[in-house]
PDB file of C-alpha atoms in Angstrom:
ATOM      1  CA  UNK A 933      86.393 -58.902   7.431  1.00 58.00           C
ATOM      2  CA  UNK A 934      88.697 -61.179   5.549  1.00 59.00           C
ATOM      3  CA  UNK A 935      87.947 -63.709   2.549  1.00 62.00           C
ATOM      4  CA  UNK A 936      89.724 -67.215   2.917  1.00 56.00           C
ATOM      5  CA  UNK A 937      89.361 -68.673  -0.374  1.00 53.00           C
ATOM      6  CA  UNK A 938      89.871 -72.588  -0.952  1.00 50.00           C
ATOM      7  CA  UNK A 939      88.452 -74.161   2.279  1.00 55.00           C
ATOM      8  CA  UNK A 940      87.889 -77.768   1.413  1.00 56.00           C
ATOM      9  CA  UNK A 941      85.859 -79.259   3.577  1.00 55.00           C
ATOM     10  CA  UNK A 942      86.648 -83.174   3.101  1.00 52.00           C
ATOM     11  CA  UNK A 943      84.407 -86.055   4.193  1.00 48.00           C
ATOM     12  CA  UNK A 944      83.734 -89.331   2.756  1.00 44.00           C
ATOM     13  CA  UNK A 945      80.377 -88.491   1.757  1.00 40.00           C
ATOM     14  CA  UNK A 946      80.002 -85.592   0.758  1.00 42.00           C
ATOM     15  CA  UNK A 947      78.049 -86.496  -2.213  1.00 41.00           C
ATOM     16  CA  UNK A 948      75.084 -84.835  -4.482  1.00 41.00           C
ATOM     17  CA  UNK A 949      72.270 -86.155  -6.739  1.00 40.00           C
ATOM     18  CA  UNK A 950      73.391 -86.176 -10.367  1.00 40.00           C
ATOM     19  CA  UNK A 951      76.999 -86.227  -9.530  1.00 37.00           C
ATOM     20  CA  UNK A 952      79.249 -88.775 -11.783  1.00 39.00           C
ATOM     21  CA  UNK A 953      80.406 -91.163  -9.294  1.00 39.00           C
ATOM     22  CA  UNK A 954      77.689 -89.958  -6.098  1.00 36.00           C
ATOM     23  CA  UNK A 955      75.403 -93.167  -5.565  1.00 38.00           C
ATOM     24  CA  UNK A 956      74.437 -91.661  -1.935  1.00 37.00           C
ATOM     25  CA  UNK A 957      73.504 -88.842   0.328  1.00 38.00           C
ATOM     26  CA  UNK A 958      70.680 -86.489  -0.545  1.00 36.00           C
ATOM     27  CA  UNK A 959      71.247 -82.990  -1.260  1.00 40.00           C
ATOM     28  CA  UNK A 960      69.651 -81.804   2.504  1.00 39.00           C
ATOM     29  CA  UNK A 961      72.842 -83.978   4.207  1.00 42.00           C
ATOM     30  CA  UNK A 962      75.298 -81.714   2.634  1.00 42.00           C
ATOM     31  CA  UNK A 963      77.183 -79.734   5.447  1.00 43.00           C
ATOM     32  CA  UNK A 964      76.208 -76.201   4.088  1.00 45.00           C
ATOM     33  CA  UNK A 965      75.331 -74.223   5.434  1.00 42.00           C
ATOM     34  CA  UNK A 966      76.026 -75.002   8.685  1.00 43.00           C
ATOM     35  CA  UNK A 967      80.108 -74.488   8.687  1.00 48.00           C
ATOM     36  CA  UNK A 968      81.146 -74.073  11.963  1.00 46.00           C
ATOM     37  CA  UNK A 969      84.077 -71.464  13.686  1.00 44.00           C
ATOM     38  CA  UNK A 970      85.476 -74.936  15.043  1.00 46.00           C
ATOM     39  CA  UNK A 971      85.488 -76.470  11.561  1.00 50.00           C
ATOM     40  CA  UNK A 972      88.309 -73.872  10.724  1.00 51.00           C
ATOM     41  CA  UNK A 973      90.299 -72.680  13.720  1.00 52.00           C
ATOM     42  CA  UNK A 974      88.860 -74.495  16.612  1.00 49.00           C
ATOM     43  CA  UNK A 975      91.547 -72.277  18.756  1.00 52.00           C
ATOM     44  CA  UNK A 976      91.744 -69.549  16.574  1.00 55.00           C
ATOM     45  CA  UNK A 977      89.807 -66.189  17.392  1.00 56.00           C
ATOM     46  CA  UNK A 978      87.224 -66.545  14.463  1.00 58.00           C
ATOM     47  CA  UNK A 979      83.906 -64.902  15.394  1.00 61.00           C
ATOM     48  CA  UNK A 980      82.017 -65.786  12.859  1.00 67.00           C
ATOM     49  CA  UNK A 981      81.734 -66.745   9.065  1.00 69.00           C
ATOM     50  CA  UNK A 982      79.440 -66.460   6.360  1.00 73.00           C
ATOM     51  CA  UNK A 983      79.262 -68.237   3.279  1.00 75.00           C
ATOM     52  CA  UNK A 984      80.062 -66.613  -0.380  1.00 77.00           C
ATOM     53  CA  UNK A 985      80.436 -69.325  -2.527  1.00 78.00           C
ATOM     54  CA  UNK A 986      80.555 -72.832  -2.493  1.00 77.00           C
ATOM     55  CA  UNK A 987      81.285 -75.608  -5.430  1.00 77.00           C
ATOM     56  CA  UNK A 988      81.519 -79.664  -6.012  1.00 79.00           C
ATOM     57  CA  UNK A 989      85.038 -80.628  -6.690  1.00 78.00           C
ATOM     58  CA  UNK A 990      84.493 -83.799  -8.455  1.00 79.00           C
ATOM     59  CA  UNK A 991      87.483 -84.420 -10.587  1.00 82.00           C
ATOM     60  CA  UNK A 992      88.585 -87.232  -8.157  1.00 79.00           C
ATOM     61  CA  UNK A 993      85.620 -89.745  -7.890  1.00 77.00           C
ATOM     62  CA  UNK A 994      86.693 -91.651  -4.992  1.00 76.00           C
ATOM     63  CA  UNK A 995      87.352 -88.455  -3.410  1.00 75.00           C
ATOM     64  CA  UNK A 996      84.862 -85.844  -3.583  1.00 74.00           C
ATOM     65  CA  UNK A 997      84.589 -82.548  -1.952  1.00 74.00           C
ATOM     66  CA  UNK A 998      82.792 -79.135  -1.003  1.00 74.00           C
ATOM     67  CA  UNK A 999      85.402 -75.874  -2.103  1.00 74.00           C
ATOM     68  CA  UNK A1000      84.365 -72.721  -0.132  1.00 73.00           C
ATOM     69  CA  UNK A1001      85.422 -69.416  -0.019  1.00 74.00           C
ATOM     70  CA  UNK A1002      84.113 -67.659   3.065  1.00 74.00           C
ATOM     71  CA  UNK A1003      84.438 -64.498   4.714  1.00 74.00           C
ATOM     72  CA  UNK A1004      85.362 -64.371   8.191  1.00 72.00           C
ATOM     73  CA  UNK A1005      85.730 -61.514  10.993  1.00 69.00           C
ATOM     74  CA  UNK A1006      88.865 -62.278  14.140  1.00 64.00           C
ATOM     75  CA  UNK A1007      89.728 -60.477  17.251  1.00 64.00           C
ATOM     76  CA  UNK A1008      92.806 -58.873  16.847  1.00 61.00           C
ATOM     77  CA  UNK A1009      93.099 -59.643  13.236  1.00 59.00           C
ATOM     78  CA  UNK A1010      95.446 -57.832  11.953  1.00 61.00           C
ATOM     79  CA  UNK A1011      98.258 -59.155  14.754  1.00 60.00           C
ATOM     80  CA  UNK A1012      96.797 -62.739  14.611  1.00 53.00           C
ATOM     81  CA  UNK A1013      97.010 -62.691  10.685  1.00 54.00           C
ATOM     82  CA  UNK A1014     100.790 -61.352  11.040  1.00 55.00           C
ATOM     83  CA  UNK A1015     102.042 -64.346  13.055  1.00 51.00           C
ATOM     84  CA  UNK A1016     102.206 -67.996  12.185  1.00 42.00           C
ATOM     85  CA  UNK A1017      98.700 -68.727  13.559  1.00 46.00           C
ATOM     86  CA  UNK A1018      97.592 -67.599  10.120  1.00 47.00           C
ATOM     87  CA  UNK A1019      98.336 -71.296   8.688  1.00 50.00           C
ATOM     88  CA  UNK A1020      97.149 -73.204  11.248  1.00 50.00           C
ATOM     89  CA  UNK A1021      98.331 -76.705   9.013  1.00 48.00           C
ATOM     90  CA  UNK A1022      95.371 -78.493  10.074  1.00 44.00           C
ATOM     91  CA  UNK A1023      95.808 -80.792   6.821  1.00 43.00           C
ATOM     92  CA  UNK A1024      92.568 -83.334   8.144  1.00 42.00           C
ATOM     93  CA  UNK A1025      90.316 -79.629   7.178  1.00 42.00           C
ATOM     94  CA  UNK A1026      92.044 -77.429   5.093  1.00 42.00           C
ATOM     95  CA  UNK A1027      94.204 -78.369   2.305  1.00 40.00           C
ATOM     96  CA  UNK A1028      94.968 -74.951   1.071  1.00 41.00           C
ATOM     97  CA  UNK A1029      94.075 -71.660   1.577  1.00 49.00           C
ATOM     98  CA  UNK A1030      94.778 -67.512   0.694  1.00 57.00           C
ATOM     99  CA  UNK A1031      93.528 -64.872   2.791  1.00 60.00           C
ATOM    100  CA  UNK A1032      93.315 -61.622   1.773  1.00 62.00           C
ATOM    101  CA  UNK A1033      91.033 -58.210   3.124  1.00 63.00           C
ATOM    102  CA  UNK A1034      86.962 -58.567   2.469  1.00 66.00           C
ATOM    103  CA  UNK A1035      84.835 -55.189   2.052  1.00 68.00           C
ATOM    104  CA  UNK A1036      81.307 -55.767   2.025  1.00 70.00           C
ATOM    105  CA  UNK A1037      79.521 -54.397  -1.042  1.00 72.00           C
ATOM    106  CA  UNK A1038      75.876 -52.929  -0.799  1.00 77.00           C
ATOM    107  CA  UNK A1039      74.256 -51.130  -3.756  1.00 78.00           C
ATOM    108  CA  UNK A1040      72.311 -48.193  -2.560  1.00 80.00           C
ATOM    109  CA  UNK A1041      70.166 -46.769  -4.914  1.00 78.00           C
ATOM    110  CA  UNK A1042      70.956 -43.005  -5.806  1.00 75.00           C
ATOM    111  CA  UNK A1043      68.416 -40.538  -4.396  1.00 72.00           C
ATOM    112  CA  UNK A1044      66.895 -38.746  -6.976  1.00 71.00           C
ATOM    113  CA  UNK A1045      64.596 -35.518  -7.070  1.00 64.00           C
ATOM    114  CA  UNK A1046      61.511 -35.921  -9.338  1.00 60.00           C
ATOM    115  CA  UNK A1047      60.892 -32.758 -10.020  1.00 60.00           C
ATOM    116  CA  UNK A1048      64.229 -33.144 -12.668  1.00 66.00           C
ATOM    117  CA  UNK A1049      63.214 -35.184 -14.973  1.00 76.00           C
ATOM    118  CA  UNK A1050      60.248 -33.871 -17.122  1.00 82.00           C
ATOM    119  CA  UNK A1051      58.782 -37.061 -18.479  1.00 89.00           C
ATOM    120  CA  UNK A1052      58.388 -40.427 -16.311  1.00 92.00           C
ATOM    121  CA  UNK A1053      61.796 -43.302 -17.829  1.00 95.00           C
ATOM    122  CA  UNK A1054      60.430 -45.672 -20.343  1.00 97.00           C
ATOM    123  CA  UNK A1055      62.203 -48.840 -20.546  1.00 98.00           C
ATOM    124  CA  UNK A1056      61.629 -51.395 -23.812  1.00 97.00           C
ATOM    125  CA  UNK A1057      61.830 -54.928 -22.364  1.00 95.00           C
ATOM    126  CA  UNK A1058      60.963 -57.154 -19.420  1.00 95.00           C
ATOM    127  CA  UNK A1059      63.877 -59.455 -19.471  1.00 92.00           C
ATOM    128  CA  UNK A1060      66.629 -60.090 -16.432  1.00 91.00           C
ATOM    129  CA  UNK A1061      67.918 -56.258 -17.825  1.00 94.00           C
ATOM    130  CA  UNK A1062      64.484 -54.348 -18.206  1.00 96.00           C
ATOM    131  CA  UNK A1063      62.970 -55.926 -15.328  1.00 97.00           C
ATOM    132  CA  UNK A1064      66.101 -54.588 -13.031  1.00 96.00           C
ATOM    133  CA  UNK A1065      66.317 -51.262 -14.569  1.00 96.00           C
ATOM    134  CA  UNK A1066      62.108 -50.773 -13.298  1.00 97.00           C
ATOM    135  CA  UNK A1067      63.092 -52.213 -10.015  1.00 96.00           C
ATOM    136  CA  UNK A1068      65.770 -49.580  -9.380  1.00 94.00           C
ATOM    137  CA  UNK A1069      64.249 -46.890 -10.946  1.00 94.00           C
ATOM    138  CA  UNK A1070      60.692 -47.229  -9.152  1.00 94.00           C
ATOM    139  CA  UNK A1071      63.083 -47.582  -5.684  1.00 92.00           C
ATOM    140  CA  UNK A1072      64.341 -44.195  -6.496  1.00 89.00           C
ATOM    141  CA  UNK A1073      60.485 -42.761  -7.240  1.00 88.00           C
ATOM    142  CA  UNK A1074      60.624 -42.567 -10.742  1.00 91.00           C
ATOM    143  CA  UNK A1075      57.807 -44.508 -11.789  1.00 93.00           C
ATOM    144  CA  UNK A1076      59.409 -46.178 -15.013  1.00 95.00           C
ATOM    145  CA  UNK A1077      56.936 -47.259 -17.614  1.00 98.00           C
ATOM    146  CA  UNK A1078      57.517 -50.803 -19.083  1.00 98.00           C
ATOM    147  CA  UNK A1079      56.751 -51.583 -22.598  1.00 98.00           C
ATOM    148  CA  UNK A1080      56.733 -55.383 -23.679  1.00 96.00           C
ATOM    149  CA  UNK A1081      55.636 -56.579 -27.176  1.00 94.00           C
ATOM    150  CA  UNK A1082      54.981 -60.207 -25.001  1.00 94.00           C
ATOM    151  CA  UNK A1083      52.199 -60.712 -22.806  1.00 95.00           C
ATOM    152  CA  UNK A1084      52.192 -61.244 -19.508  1.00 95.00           C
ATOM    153  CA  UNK A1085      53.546 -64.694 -17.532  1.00 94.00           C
ATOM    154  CA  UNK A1086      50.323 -66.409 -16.644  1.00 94.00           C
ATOM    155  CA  UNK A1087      49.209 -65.552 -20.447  1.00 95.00           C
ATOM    156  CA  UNK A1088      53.019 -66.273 -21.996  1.00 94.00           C
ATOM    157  CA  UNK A1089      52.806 -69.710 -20.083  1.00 92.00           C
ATOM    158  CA  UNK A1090      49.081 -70.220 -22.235  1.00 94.00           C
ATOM    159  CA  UNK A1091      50.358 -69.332 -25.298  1.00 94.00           C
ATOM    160  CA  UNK A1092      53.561 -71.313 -25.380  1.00 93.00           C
ATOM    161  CA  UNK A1093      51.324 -74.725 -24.242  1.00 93.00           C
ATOM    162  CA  UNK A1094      49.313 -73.732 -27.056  1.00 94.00           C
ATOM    163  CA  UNK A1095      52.359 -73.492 -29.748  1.00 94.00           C
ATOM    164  CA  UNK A1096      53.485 -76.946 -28.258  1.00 92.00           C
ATOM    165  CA  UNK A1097      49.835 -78.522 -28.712  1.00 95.00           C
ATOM    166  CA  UNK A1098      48.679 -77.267 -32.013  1.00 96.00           C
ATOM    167  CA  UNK A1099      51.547 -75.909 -33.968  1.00 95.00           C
ATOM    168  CA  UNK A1100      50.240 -72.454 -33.856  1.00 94.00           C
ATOM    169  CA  UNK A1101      52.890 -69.377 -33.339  1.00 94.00           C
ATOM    170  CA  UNK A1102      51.867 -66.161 -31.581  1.00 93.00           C
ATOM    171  CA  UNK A1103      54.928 -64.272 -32.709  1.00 91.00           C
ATOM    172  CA  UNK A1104      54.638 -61.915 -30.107  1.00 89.00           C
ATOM    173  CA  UNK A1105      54.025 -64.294 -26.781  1.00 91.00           C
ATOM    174  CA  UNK A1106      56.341 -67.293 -27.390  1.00 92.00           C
ATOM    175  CA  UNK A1107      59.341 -68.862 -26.247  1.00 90.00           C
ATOM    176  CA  UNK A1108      61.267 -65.277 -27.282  1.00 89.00           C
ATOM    177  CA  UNK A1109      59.433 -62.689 -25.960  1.00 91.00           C
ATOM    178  CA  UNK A1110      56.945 -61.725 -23.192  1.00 93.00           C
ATOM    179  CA  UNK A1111      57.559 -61.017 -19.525  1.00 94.00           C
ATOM    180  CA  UNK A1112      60.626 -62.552 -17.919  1.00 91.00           C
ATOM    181  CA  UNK A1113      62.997 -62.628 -21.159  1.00 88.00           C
ATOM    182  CA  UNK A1114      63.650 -66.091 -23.037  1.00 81.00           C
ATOM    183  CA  UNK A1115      64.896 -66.668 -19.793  1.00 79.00           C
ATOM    184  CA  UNK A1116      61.140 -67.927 -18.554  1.00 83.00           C
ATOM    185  CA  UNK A1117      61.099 -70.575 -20.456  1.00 81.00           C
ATOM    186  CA  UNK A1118      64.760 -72.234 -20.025  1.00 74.00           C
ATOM    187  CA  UNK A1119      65.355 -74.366 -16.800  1.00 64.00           C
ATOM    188  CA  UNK A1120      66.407 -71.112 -14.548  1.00 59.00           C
ATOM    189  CA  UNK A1121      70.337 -71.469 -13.949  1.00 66.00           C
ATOM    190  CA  UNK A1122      72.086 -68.215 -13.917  1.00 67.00           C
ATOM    191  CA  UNK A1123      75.197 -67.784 -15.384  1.00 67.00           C
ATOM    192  CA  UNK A1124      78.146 -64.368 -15.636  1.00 63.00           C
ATOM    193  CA  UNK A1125      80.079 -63.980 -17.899  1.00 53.00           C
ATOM    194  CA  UNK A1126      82.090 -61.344 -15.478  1.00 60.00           C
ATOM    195  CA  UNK A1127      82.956 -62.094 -11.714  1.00 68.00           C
ATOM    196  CA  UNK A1128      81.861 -58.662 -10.331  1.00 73.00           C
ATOM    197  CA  UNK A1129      80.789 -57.947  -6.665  1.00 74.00           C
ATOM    198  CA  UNK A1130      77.716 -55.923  -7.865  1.00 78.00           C
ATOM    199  CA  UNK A1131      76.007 -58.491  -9.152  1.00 82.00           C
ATOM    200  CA  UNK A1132      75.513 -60.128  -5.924  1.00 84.00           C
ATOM    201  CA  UNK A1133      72.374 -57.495  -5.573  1.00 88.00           C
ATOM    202  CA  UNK A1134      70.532 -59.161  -8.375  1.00 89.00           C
ATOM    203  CA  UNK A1135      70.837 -62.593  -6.604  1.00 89.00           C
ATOM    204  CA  UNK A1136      69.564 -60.978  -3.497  1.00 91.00           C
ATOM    205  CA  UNK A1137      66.882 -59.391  -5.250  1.00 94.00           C
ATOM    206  CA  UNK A1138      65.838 -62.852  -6.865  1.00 93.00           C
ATOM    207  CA  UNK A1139      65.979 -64.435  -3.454  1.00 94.00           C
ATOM    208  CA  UNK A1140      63.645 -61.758  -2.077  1.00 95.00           C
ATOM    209  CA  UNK A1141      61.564 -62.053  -4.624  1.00 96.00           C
ATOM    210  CA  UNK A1142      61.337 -66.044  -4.276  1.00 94.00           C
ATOM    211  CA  UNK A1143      64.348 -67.655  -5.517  1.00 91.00           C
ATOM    212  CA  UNK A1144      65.933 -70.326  -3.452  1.00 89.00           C
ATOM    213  CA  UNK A1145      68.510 -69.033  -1.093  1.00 88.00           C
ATOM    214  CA  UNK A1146      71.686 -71.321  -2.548  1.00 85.00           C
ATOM    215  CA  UNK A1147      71.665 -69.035  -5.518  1.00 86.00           C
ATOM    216  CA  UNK A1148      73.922 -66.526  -3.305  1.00 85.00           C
ATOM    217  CA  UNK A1149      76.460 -69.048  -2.578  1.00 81.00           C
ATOM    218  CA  UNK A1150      76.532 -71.847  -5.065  1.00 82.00           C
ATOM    219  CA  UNK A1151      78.781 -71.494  -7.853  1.00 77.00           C
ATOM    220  CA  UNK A1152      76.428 -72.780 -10.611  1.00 80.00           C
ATOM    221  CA  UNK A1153      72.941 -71.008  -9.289  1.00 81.00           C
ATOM    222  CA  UNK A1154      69.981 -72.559 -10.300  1.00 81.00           C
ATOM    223  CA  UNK A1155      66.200 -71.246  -9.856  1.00 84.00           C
ATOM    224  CA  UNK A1156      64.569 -73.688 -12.041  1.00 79.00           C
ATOM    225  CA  UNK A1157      61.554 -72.942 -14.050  1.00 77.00           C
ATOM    226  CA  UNK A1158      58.475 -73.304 -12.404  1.00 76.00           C
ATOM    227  CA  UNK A1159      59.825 -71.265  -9.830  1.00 86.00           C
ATOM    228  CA  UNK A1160      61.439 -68.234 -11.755  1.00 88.00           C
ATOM    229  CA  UNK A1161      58.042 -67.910 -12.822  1.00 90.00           C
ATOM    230  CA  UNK A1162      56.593 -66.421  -9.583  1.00 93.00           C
ATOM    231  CA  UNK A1163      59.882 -64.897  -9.275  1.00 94.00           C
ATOM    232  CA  UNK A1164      59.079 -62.693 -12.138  1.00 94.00           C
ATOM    233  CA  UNK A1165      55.731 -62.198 -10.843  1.00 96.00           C
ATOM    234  CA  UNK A1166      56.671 -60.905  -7.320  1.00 97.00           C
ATOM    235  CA  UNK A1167      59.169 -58.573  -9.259  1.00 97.00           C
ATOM    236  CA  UNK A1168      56.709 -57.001 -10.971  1.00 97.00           C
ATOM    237  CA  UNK A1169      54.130 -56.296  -8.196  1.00 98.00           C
ATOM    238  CA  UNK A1170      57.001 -54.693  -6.444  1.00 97.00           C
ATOM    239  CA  UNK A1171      57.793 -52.724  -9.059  1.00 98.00           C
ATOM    240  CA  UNK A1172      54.090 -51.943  -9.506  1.00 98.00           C
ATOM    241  CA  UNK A1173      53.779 -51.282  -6.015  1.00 98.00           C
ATOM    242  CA  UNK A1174      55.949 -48.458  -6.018  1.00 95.00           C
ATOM    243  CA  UNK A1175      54.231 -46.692  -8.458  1.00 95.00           C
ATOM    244  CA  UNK A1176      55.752 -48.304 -11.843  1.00 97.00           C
ATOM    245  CA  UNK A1177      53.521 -49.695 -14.728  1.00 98.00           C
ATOM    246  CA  UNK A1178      53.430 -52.377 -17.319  1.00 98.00           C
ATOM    247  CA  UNK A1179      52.303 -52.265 -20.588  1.00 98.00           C
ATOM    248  CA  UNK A1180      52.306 -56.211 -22.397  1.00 97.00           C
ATOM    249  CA  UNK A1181      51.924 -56.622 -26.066  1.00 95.00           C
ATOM    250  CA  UNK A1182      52.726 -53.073 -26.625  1.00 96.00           C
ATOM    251  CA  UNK A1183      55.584 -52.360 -29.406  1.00 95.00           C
ATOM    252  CA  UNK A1184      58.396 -49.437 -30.149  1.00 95.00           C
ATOM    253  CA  UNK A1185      57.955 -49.021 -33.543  1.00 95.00           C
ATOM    254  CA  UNK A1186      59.899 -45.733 -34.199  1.00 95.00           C
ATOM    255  CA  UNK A1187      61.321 -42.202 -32.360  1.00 94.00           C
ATOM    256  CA  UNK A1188      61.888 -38.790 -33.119  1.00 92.00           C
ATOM    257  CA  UNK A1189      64.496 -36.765 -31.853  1.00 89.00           C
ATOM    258  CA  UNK A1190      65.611 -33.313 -32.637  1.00 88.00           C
ATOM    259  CA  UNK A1191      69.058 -32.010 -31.839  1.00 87.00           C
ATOM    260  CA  UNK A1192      70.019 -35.381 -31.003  1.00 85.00           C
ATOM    261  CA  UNK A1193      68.210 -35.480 -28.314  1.00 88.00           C
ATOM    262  CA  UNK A1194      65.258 -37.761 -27.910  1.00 91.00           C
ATOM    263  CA  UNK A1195      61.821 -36.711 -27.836  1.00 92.00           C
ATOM    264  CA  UNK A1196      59.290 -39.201 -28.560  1.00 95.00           C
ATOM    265  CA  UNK A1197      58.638 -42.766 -29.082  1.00 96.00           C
ATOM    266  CA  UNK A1198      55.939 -44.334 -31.389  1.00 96.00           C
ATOM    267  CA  UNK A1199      53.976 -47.457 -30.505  1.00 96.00           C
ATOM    268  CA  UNK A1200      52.100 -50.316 -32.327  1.00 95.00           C
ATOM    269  CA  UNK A1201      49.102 -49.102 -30.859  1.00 92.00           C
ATOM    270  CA  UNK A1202      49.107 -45.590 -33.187  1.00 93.00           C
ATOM    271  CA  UNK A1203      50.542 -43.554 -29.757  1.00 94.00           C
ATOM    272  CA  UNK A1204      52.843 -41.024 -29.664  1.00 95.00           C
ATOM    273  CA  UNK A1205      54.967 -40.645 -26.200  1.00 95.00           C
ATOM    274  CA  UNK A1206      56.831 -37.998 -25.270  1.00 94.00           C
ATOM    275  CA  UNK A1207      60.058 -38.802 -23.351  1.00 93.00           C
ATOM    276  CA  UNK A1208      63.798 -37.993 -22.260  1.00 88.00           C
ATOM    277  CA  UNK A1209      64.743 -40.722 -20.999  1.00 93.00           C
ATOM    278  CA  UNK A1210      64.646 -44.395 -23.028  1.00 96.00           C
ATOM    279  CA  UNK A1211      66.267 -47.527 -21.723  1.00 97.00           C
ATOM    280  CA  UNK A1212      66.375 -50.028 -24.533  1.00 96.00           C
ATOM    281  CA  UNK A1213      66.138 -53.441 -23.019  1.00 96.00           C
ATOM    282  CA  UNK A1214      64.840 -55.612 -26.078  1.00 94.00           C
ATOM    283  CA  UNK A1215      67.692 -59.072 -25.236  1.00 89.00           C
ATOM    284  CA  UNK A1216      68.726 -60.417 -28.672  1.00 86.00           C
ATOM    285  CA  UNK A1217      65.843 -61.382 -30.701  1.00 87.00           C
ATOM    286  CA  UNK A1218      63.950 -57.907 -31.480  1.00 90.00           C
ATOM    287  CA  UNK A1219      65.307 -57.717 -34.953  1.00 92.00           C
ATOM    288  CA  UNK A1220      62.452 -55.296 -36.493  1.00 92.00           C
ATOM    289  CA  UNK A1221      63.459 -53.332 -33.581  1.00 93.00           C
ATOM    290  CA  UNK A1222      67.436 -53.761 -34.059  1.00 93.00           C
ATOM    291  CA  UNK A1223      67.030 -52.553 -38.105  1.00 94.00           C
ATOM    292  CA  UNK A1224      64.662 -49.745 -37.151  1.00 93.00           C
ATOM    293  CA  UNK A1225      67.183 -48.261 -35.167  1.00 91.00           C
ATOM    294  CA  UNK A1226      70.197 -48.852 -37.659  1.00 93.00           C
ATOM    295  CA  UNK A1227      67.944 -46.963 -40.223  1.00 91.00           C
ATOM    296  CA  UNK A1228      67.843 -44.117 -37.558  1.00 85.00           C
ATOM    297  CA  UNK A1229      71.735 -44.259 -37.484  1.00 76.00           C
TER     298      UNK A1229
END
């Protein structure tokens, strides 16, 4: 498998909604995803491609185009790849190009023994990072418990109508904090801060769990609202299905630990948990959470 990066498909109208300059051609007309072997080498011994990313290049209005980059598997690679075939100079297709050696990545969740660990994970936050941590831990058959201070979606989604209607704050189930992140509430597009391999998983996951299938190829991904709603929903059945559990407007309000080593978590509800293993989820706007645990040091 081999990545060739900067193929530029050009064509006069190649245009998208809500593009400066575009005044035509609906999103379905766009060419992706149906790139062709012929497209790139019509004589060359491609087999087949598949689509990684793909991005508007704009900057020229009278002139706009789709940028891919695109893995692709030859016969005989290596020896067609070592001769001058490799540039084939068809200028009317590909302006530029760099190849270079493709590995497909697949995360495989470790196989653990339950038996080891004494008390069932606890993680403190149903954001993009809590929500991800259940999912892999209830693949591996750890049944994670989830603790939210928010409620639910189809309550969250209540309560914030309410706050926009009336004024009146739940300070728990807003905008903030409840199932999903902050993230439920803005208009869904997913953005990196790091261009790592591994996070292609989470896009998959999203997709399987309802997400429009573009998000694994186009450079700025977008799920939109409405829609990352049931995404969150599906997520947690799954994870619910395979034996994890939710608990919504339930708050860590202290631990103990002895030895440094934890040993148990208390709750706004007056419980006590015992516990090993804590994953602190809580995104950036838990502060009674953030100064309890500078107090602890």
């Amino acid at each position: 498998m081999h990545r060739l990066l900067g193929f530029e498909y050009k064509t006069p109208f190649i245009q998208k909604k809500n593009v400066p300059g575009c005044d035509k051609q609906a999103d379905s007309d766009l060419p992706h995803p149906v790139i062709n072997v012929g497209m790139i080498y019509p004589d060359g011994p491609v087999r087949n491609i598949i689509v990684r990313k793909s991005a508007i290049d704009s900057r020229n209005k009278g002139n706009i185009r789709l940028i891919y980059a695109v893995d692709v598997n030859f016969t005989g690679e290596d020896e067609w790849l070592d001769s001058a075939d490799a540039i084939p100079g068809r200028k009317e297709v590909i302006v530029r190009h760099r190849i270079r050696k493709s590995e497909e990545y697949q995360y495989n969740i470790p196989v653990v023994c339950r038996p080891a660990l004494q008390h069932r994970p606890v993680i403190a936050g149903s954001g993009p990072a809590g929500l991800f941590a259940a999912l892999v831990l209830a693949r591996a058959g750890l049944n994670p418990l989830i603790l939210e201070r928010g409620s639910k979606v189809e309550k969250r989604v209540k309560d914030v109508e309410s706050f926009f209607a009336t004024g009146k704050l739940d300070t728990s189930s807003n905008v903030q904090f409840g199932e999903g992140g902050a993230g439920t509430f803005s208009d869904g597009k997913l953005y990196s801060l790091i261009n790592d391999h591994r996070t292609r998983f989470l896009f998959e996951e999203f997709v399987k769990a309802g997400a429009p299938e573009e998000i694994l190829w186009d450079a700025k991904p977008h799920i939109g609202t409405d829609r990352l709603r049931s995404v969150v929903i599906n997520l947690r059945k799954e994870i619910e299905a395979l034996g994890g559990t939710f608990r919504f407007d339930t708050i860590l309000t202290n631990f103990r630990h002895t030895d440094n080593i934890l040993r148990c978590i208390e709750l706004n509800t007056s419980e006590e948990l015992e516990l090993s293993n804590l994953v602190l989820a809580i995104g950036h706007s838990a502060r009674d959470t953030f100064e309890m645990l500078f107090e602890k040091g």
